């Protein structure tokens, strides 16, 4: 009887077994990817199957980034924030600011005219894990990226059908530990012109077409990765050709929560000005 | 000035003694001193084996397959880990890191660390083809009821990486071993 009484007291005051913190921060370093120019997590240029933030499947994570690109004739600045929920769902927002510099005057927009775009994106991990599990089963995610050009009048004047558009992505990402190599492949349905900065659709092609993004990265240490990416793009506008884009990058997680990425990026021809290549620097904080 | 006066007045207030609660006479009558709590809660006492220093575990079928992966072939990986001596140093450091890591040390409380060091050494030595066989339990049984999470496993991986790095195992060789271990996650993560 006394033991039963003792037991009931013990049960009533026993604390809840080890409550998990909301921001558990338990993800392996760099497996949250780095923010792409469209805000979704990935390799910088290509969206990957990764989920942003340092959370695991029992927590919530956040990240923020800022990216600058110096091209031959243009300047790029983008920034954004992401939330990762239980390593399952990623919600992100990014703002792109594309400075036409002297090209702006040549195009009749005025020197230093800036194209701006907002991107709201969501991505869900369907199955698999980048690091764990069978090497035959990559982490697979699908995503949606809703893009809103803030220059509707101008992008329509150059031939775009719409100032707003939505991309759909499907990505597979796997770290092949036996080779220290990470591979990503992404299929994207899009009708964006220059990522959407020049609107969506055009005289050559109105509807979305299937495009491909591939990334290969090699781990030098748990915190240092080098790699390259390739991304095909539609060429919808009649007035200016659009080329595929590629980059070579090095990403360094200099602390558990901060990663700096430097890249050589080449986006080809932009608004009739060819050979747009240059340096990218991106800084990301993730918790 | 007025504030200081207020404080002075407050300090000068006579302290009224709070009435003490009546002693709980019922609790006084309950005398737990003679209770064998381990018997009441059905706790089985396990005796340390004087020869091995290990606690007994439930019977299981011994098989190298319990290691959860096929071993490497050739001397390359064993050499990268410094042979059996190197593996033992790495395992000892790995266990020490885990049992002092605030993120996961609780999991190792009340565990048989003598057995853990031996079976981990055997598993690594076997997988690295360094001249051992594995006599421990399979991964699912060995991790049963530990309640480990993905974050716990990630912390453990970081500690293993650190132990290997401190003992100069080349990073590519570290990853080759991790490639053998990574597919076991479904057996060692419980929640």
Coordinates of C-alpha atoms in Angstrom, one line a residue:
Chain A
X1 CA 0.0 0.0 0.0
X2 CA 2.7 2.4 1.0
X3 CA 4.7 1.4 -2.1
X4 CA 1.7 2.0 -4.3
X5 CA 1.2 5.4 -2.8
X6 CA 4.9 6.2 -3.3
X7 CA 4.6 5.0 -7.0
X8 CA 1.6 7.2 -7.6
X9 CA 3.4 10.3 -6.2
X10 CA 6.4 9.4 -8.3
X11 CA 4.3 9.1 -11.5
X12 CA 2.5 12.4 -10.8
X13 CA 5.7 14.4 -10.4
X14 CA 7.9 12.6 -13.0
X15 CA 9.0 15.2 -15.5
X16 CA 8.2 14.7 -19.1
X17 CA 11.0 12.6 -20.6
X18 CA 13.7 14.9 -22.1
X19 CA 11.7 17.5 -24.1
X20 CA 13.4 18.3 -27.4
X21 CA 14.3 22.0 -28.0
X22 CA 12.4 23.6 -30.8
X23 CA 15.7 24.7 -32.6
X24 CA 17.6 21.5 -32.1
X25 CA 20.4 22.5 -34.5
X26 CA 21.5 18.9 -34.9
X27 CA 21.9 18.6 -38.6
X28 CA 25.3 17.6 -40.0
X29 CA 27.3 20.6 -41.2
X30 CA 26.7 21.6 -44.8
X31 CA 23.9 19.0 -45.3
X32 CA 21.4 22.0 -45.2
X33 CA 23.0 23.1 -48.5
X34 CA 23.7 26.7 -49.4
X35 CA 21.0 29.2 -50.4
X36 CA 20.5 29.4 -54.2
X37 CA 20.0 32.6 -56.0
X38 CA 16.3 31.8 -55.9
X39 CA 16.3 31.3 -52.1
X40 CA 15.7 27.5 -52.0
X41 CA 18.6 25.5 -50.5
X42 CA 21.0 23.8 -52.8
X43 CA 24.3 24.5 -54.4
X44 CA 24.1 28.2 -55.2
X45 CA 22.8 27.9 -58.8
X46 CA 20.9 24.6 -58.6
X47 CA 18.1 23.8 -56.2
X48 CA 18.9 20.6 -54.3
X49 CA 16.7 18.1 -52.4
X50 CA 18.2 19.5 -49.1
X51 CA 16.0 21.2 -46.5
X52 CA 17.2 24.6 -45.2
X53 CA 18.2 25.2 -41.6
X54 CA 20.1 23.1 -39.0
X55 CA 17.1 21.2 -37.6
X56 CA 16.7 17.5 -37.8
X57 CA 13.4 15.6 -38.1
X58 CA 12.3 16.7 -34.6
X59 CA 12.9 20.4 -34.8
X60 CA 12.7 23.7 -36.7
X61 CA 15.6 25.5 -38.4
X62 CA 16.1 28.9 -40.0
X63 CA 18.6 30.5 -42.3
X64 CA 19.4 33.8 -43.9
X65 CA 21.7 34.7 -46.8
X66 CA 23.0 37.5 -48.9
X67 CA 24.7 37.0 -52.3
X68 CA 26.6 39.3 -54.6
X69 CA 27.7 38.6 -58.1
X70 CA 29.9 40.8 -60.3
X71 CA 29.4 40.1 -64.0
X72 CA 31.1 41.7 -67.0
X73 CA 28.4 44.3 -67.5
X74 CA 25.9 43.7 -64.6
X75 CA 25.8 43.6 -60.9
X76 CA 23.6 41.2 -58.8
X77 CA 22.5 41.3 -55.2
X78 CA 20.1 38.9 -53.7
X79 CA 19.1 38.1 -50.1
X80 CA 16.5 35.9 -48.4
X81 CA 15.4 33.9 -45.5
X82 CA 14.3 30.3 -45.1
X83 CA 12.5 28.1 -42.6
X84 CA 13.0 24.4 -42.4
X85 CA 10.4 22.3 -40.5
X86 CA 11.4 18.9 -39.2
X87 CA 13.9 18.4 -42.1
X88 CA 10.7 17.9 -44.2
X89 CA 9.3 21.2 -45.4
X90 CA 11.3 24.2 -46.5
X91 CA 9.7 27.7 -47.0
X92 CA 11.8 30.4 -48.4
X93 CA 11.7 34.0 -49.6
X94 CA 14.3 35.7 -51.7
X95 CA 14.7 39.1 -53.3
X96 CA 16.8 39.6 -56.4
X97 CA 18.2 43.0 -57.5
X98 CA 19.8 43.1 -60.9
X99 CA 21.7 46.2 -61.7
X100 CA 22.0 47.0 -65.4
X101 CA 24.7 49.7 -64.9
X102 CA 25.8 51.2 -68.2
X103 CA 23.8 48.6 -70.2
X104 CA 20.7 50.3 -68.8
X105 CA 21.5 53.4 -70.8
X106 CA 22.3 51.4 -73.9
X107 CA 18.9 49.7 -73.6
X108 CA 17.1 53.0 -73.1
X109 CA 16.2 52.2 -69.5
X110 CA 18.6 54.6 -68.0
X111 CA 22.0 53.9 -66.5
X112 CA 21.8 51.8 -63.4
X113 CA 18.3 50.7 -64.0
X114 CA 17.5 47.7 -61.7
X115 CA 15.3 44.7 -62.3
X116 CA 13.8 43.4 -59.1
X117 CA 12.1 40.1 -58.3
X118 CA 10.5 38.4 -55.3
X119 CA 10.5 34.7 -55.1
X120 CA 8.3 32.7 -52.7
X121 CA 9.2 29.0 -52.6
X122 CA 8.3 25.8 -50.9
X123 CA 10.0 22.4 -51.0
X124 CA 9.0 19.1 -49.4
X125 CA 11.3 16.1 -48.9
X126 CA 9.4 13.1 -50.1
X127 CA 11.8 10.3 -49.3
X128 CA 15.4 9.4 -48.5
X129 CA 18.4 11.1 -46.8
X130 CA 21.4 12.8 -48.4
X131 CA 23.8 11.1 -46.0
X132 CA 22.2 8.0 -44.4
X133 CA 20.4 5.0 -45.7
X134 CA 21.0 3.1 -48.9
X135 CA 23.3 4.7 -51.5
X136 CA 20.7 3.7 -54.0
X137 CA 18.1 5.9 -52.4
X138 CA 18.9 9.6 -52.7
X139 CA 17.1 12.4 -50.8
X140 CA 14.2 13.3 -53.1
X141 CA 12.3 16.5 -52.9
X142 CA 9.8 18.4 -55.0
X143 CA 9.4 22.2 -54.9
X144 CA 7.5 25.1 -56.2
X145 CA 8.9 28.6 -56.8
X146 CA 6.5 31.5 -57.4
X147 CA 8.3 34.4 -58.9
X148 CA 7.1 38.0 -59.2
X149 CA 9.0 40.4 -61.4
X150 CA 8.5 44.0 -60.1
X151 CA 9.1 45.4 -63.6
X152 CA 5.9 44.3 -65.3
X153 CA 5.7 47.1 -67.8
X154 CA 9.3 46.7 -69.0
X155 CA 9.4 42.9 -69.1
X156 CA 6.2 42.9 -71.2
X157 CA 7.7 45.5 -73.5
X158 CA 10.7 43.2 -74.2
X159 CA 8.3 40.4 -75.1
X160 CA 7.5 38.5 -72.0
X161 CA 4.0 37.1 -71.7
X162 CA 3.8 37.6 -68.0
X163 CA 5.5 39.3 -65.1
X164 CA 4.7 36.4 -62.8
X165 CA 5.5 32.8 -63.1
X166 CA 5.9 29.6 -61.2
X167 CA 8.6 27.0 -61.5
X168 CA 8.2 23.4 -60.4
X169 CA 11.3 21.4 -59.4
X170 CA 12.1 17.7 -58.6
X171 CA 15.5 17.1 -57.1
X172 CA 17.5 14.1 -56.0
X173 CA 20.6 14.6 -53.9
X174 CA 23.0 12.0 -52.5
X175 CA 26.4 12.1 -50.7
X176 CA 28.4 9.1 -51.9
X177 CA 30.6 8.8 -48.8
X178 CA 32.8 6.1 -50.2
X179 CA 34.0 8.6 -52.8
X180 CA 33.4 11.8 -50.7
X181 CA 31.3 13.0 -53.6
X182 CA 27.9 14.7 -53.5
X183 CA 25.7 14.5 -56.6
X184 CA 22.5 16.4 -57.4
X185 CA 20.2 16.2 -60.3
X186 CA 17.1 18.5 -60.6
X187 CA 14.4 18.7 -63.2
X188 CA 12.7 22.1 -63.5
X189 CA 9.6 23.1 -65.4
X190 CA 9.9 26.8 -66.1
X191 CA 9.2 29.5 -68.5
X192 CA 11.3 32.1 -66.7
X193 CA 13.5 34.5 -68.7
X194 CA 16.8 35.1 -67.0
X195 CA 15.5 33.4 -63.8
X196 CA 12.3 35.6 -64.2
X197 CA 14.0 39.0 -64.0
X198 CA 12.9 39.5 -67.6
X199 CA 9.5 38.0 -67.1
X200 CA 8.0 34.7 -68.1
X201 CA 7.4 33.2 -71.6
X202 CA 7.9 35.0 -74.9
X203 CA 7.5 34.9 -78.6
X204 CA 9.7 31.8 -78.9
X205 CA 8.0 29.8 -76.2
X206 CA 5.1 30.7 -73.9
X207 CA 4.7 27.6 -71.8
X208 CA 7.0 25.9 -69.3
X209 CA 9.7 23.6 -70.7
X210 CA 11.7 20.9 -68.9
X211 CA 15.1 22.1 -67.9
X212 CA 18.0 20.3 -66.1
X213 CA 20.3 21.3 -63.2
X214 CA 23.2 19.1 -62.3
X215 CA 25.8 19.5 -59.5
X216 CA 28.8 17.6 -58.4
X217 CA 30.7 18.4 -55.2
X218 CA 33.8 16.9 -53.5
X219 CA 34.2 17.1 -49.7
X220 CA 37.8 18.1 -48.7
X221 CA 36.9 18.2 -45.0
X222 CA 33.6 18.0 -43.1
X223 CA 33.5 21.8 -43.5
X224 CA 35.0 22.4 -46.9
X225 CA 33.5 21.5 -50.2
X226 CA 34.4 22.3 -53.9
X227 CA 32.1 21.7 -56.8
X228 CA 30.6 22.7 -60.1
X229 CA 27.1 23.1 -61.4
X230 CA 25.3 23.3 -64.7
X231 CA 21.9 24.6 -65.4
X232 CA 20.0 24.6 -68.7
X233 CA 17.6 27.5 -69.4
X234 CA 14.9 28.2 -72.0
X235 CA 15.4 31.0 -74.5
X236 CA 11.8 32.4 -74.8
X237 CA 12.5 36.0 -75.8
X238 CA 13.0 37.0 -79.5
X239 CA 15.1 40.1 -78.8
X240 CA 17.8 38.4 -76.8
X241 CA 19.3 34.9 -76.6
X242 CA 19.5 33.2 -73.2
X243 CA 22.3 30.7 -72.5
X244 CA 22.8 27.8 -70.0
X245 CA 24.5 28.8 -66.8
X246 CA 27.3 27.1 -64.9
X247 CA 29.6 27.7 -61.9
X248 CA 32.5 26.4 -60.0
X249 CA 32.3 26.9 -56.2
X250 CA 34.0 26.5 -52.9
X251 CA 31.9 26.5 -49.8
X252 CA 33.4 26.7 -46.3
X253 CA 31.4 26.3 -43.1
X254 CA 33.8 28.5 -41.0
X255 CA 31.5 27.9 -38.0
X256 CA 28.7 25.5 -37.3
X257 CA 26.2 28.2 -38.2
X258 CA 28.0 30.3 -40.9
X259 CA 29.0 29.3 -44.4
X260 CA 30.8 31.5 -47.0
X261 CA 30.7 30.5 -50.6
X262 CA 32.9 31.8 -53.4
X263 CA 32.2 30.9 -57.0
X264 CA 33.1 31.6 -60.6
X265 CA 29.8 32.0 -62.4
X266 CA 28.9 32.2 -66.1
X267 CA 25.4 33.0 -67.3
X268 CA 26.3 33.6 -70.9
X269 CA 24.4 36.3 -72.8
X270 CA 22.1 38.6 -70.9
X271 CA 19.9 41.1 -72.8
X272 CA 22.2 40.9 -75.9
X273 CA 25.3 41.5 -73.9
X274 CA 27.4 38.3 -74.3
X275 CA 30.0 36.7 -72.0
X276 CA 28.4 37.5 -68.6
X277 CA 30.8 35.8 -66.2
X278 CA 32.3 36.8 -63.0
X279 CA 32.6 36.2 -59.3
X280 CA 30.0 35.2 -56.8
X281 CA 30.2 35.6 -53.0
X282 CA 27.5 34.4 -50.7
X283 CA 27.2 34.4 -46.9
X284 CA 24.7 32.2 -45.1
X285 CA 23.8 31.9 -41.4
X286 CA 21.8 28.8 -40.4
X287 CA 20.4 27.7 -37.1
Chain B
X1 CA 15.4 61.0 -2.5
X2 CA 11.7 59.9 -1.9
X3 CA 12.7 56.5 -3.4
X4 CA 15.4 56.1 -0.8
X5 CA 13.0 57.0 1.9
X6 CA 10.5 54.4 0.7
X7 CA 13.1 51.8 0.8
X8 CA 14.1 52.8 4.3
X9 CA 10.5 52.6 5.4
X10 CA 10.1 49.2 3.8
X11 CA 13.3 47.9 5.5
X12 CA 12.0 49.2 8.8
X13 CA 8.7 47.1 8.6
X14 CA 8.5 44.5 11.3
X15 CA 8.8 41.0 9.9
X16 CA 5.7 39.0 10.8
X17 CA 6.7 35.4 11.3
X18 CA 4.9 33.2 8.7
X19 CA 2.8 30.4 10.2
X20 CA 4.6 27.1 9.8
X21 CA 2.6 24.4 8.0
X22 CA 1.4 21.6 10.3
X23 CA 3.7 18.5 10.1
X24 CA 2.1 15.8 7.9
X25 CA 1.4 13.1 10.4
X26 CA 0.5 10.6 7.7
X27 CA 3.8 11.0 6.0
X28 CA 5.6 10.4 9.3
X29 CA 3.8 7.1 9.8
X30 CA 5.1 5.9 6.4
X31 CA 8.6 4.4 7.0
X32 CA 10.3 3.5 3.7
X33 CA 13.6 2.5 5.2
X34 CA 12.9 -1.2 5.1
X35 CA 11.7 -1.3 1.5
X36 CA 13.7 -3.1 -1.1
X37 CA 13.0 -0.7 -3.9
X38 CA 14.8 -2.8 -6.6
X39 CA 12.6 -5.7 -5.6
X40 CA 9.4 -3.5 -5.6
X41 CA 10.2 -2.2 -9.1
X42 CA 11.4 -5.5 -10.4
X43 CA 14.9 -4.4 -11.0
X44 CA 17.2 -7.4 -11.9
X45 CA 20.7 -7.0 -10.6
X46 CA 23.3 -7.9 -13.2
X47 CA 26.6 -9.1 -11.9
X48 CA 29.9 -8.0 -13.5
X49 CA 31.8 -10.9 -15.0
X50 CA 35.1 -10.9 -13.0
X51 CA 37.0 -12.2 -16.0
X52 CA 35.8 -9.7 -18.6
X53 CA 34.6 -6.8 -16.5
X54 CA 31.4 -6.9 -18.6
X55 CA 27.7 -7.2 -17.6
X56 CA 25.8 -10.1 -19.1
X57 CA 23.4 -9.5 -22.0
X58 CA 20.5 -11.6 -23.2
X59 CA 21.6 -14.7 -25.3
X60 CA 22.1 -14.1 -29.0
X61 CA 23.5 -15.8 -32.0
X62 CA 27.1 -14.7 -32.6
X63 CA 27.9 -13.9 -36.2
X64 CA 30.2 -11.5 -38.0
X65 CA 27.1 -10.5 -40.0
X66 CA 25.9 -8.8 -36.8
X67 CA 28.5 -6.0 -37.6
X68 CA 26.0 -4.8 -40.1
X69 CA 28.2 -4.4 -43.2
X70 CA 30.6 -6.4 -45.3
X71 CA 34.3 -5.7 -44.5
X72 CA 36.8 -4.0 -46.7
X73 CA 39.3 -6.3 -48.4
X74 CA 43.0 -5.6 -48.6
X75 CA 45.3 -3.9 -46.2
X76 CA 44.7 -0.3 -47.3
X77 CA 41.9 0.7 -44.8
X78 CA 43.5 -1.1 -41.8
X79 CA 46.7 0.8 -42.6
X80 CA 44.9 4.1 -42.9
X81 CA 43.5 3.6 -39.4
X82 CA 46.9 2.6 -37.9
X83 CA 46.2 -1.1 -37.6
X84 CA 44.6 -2.7 -34.4
X85 CA 46.6 -0.3 -32.2
X86 CA 45.3 2.7 -34.0
X87 CA 41.7 1.5 -34.1
X88 CA 41.9 0.9 -30.3
X89 CA 43.1 4.4 -29.7
X90 CA 40.4 5.8 -32.0
X91 CA 37.6 3.8 -30.3
X92 CA 38.8 4.8 -26.8
X93 CA 38.8 8.4 -27.8
X94 CA 35.4 8.0 -29.6
X95 CA 33.8 6.5 -26.4
X96 CA 35.4 9.2 -24.2
X97 CA 34.1 12.0 -26.5
X98 CA 30.6 10.5 -26.5
X99 CA 30.4 10.0 -22.7
X100 CA 31.4 13.6 -22.1
X101 CA 29.4 15.2 -24.9
X102 CA 26.5 17.2 -23.3
X103 CA 24.4 16.5 -26.3
X104 CA 24.4 12.7 -25.9
X105 CA 26.2 11.7 -22.7
X106 CA 22.9 10.8 -21.0
X107 CA 22.5 7.9 -23.5
X108 CA 25.7 6.3 -22.2
X109 CA 24.7 6.6 -18.5
X110 CA 24.3 3.1 -16.9
X111 CA 25.6 1.4 -20.0
X112 CA 28.3 -1.2 -20.0
X113 CA 31.2 0.9 -21.4
X114 CA 33.6 -2.0 -21.0
X115 CA 31.6 -4.1 -23.4
X116 CA 30.9 -1.1 -25.6
X117 CA 34.7 -0.4 -26.1
X118 CA 35.3 -4.1 -26.8
X119 CA 32.5 -4.6 -29.3
X120 CA 33.1 -1.2 -31.1
X121 CA 36.7 -2.1 -31.4
X122 CA 35.8 -5.6 -32.8
X123 CA 33.3 -4.1 -35.2
X124 CA 35.7 -1.5 -36.6
X125 CA 38.6 -3.9 -36.7
X126 CA 36.4 -6.5 -38.5
X127 CA 35.0 -3.9 -41.0
X128 CA 38.5 -2.5 -41.7
X129 CA 39.9 -6.0 -42.3
X130 CA 42.5 -5.5 -39.6
X131 CA 42.4 -9.1 -38.4
X132 CA 39.4 -9.4 -36.0
X133 CA 36.0 -11.0 -36.0
X134 CA 32.9 -9.3 -34.5
X135 CA 31.2 -11.1 -31.6
X136 CA 28.7 -8.5 -30.6
X137 CA 25.0 -8.2 -31.1
X138 CA 23.4 -6.8 -34.3
X139 CA 22.8 -3.1 -34.5
X140 CA 19.1 -3.1 -33.8
X141 CA 19.4 -5.3 -30.7
X142 CA 22.4 -3.4 -29.4
X143 CA 20.6 0.0 -29.7
X144 CA 17.2 -1.3 -28.4
X145 CA 15.4 1.1 -26.0
X146 CA 18.2 3.7 -26.1
X147 CA 15.6 6.1 -27.6
X148 CA 18.2 7.7 -29.9
X149 CA 17.2 10.4 -32.4
X150 CA 18.7 11.6 -35.7
X151 CA 20.3 14.5 -33.9
X152 CA 22.0 12.0 -31.4
X153 CA 23.3 10.0 -34.4
X154 CA 24.7 13.2 -36.0
X155 CA 26.4 14.2 -32.8
X156 CA 27.9 10.7 -32.6
X157 CA 29.2 10.9 -36.2
X158 CA 30.8 14.3 -35.4
X159 CA 32.6 12.7 -32.5
X160 CA 33.8 9.8 -34.6
X161 CA 35.0 12.2 -37.2
X162 CA 36.9 14.1 -34.5
X163 CA 38.5 10.9 -33.1
X164 CA 39.6 9.8 -36.6
X165 CA 40.9 13.2 -37.4
X166 CA 42.9 13.5 -34.2
X167 CA 44.5 10.1 -35.1
X168 CA 45.4 11.3 -38.6
X169 CA 43.1 9.1 -40.6
X170 CA 42.9 10.6 -44.1
X171 CA 39.5 12.2 -44.7
X172 CA 38.8 10.0 -47.7
X173 CA 39.4 6.9 -45.6
X174 CA 37.2 8.3 -42.8
X175 CA 34.4 8.7 -45.4
X176 CA 34.9 5.2 -46.7
X177 CA 34.3 3.8 -43.3
X178 CA 31.3 6.1 -42.7
X179 CA 29.9 4.8 -46.0
X180 CA 29.8 1.3 -44.4
X181 CA 28.1 2.7 -41.3
X182 CA 25.6 5.2 -42.8
X183 CA 23.1 2.6 -44.1
X184 CA 22.7 1.3 -40.5
X185 CA 20.8 4.5 -39.5
X186 CA 17.4 2.8 -39.6
X187 CA 18.6 0.2 -37.0
X188 CA 20.1 2.7 -34.5
X189 CA 17.7 5.6 -34.6
X190 CA 14.6 4.8 -32.6
X191 CA 12.5 8.0 -32.6

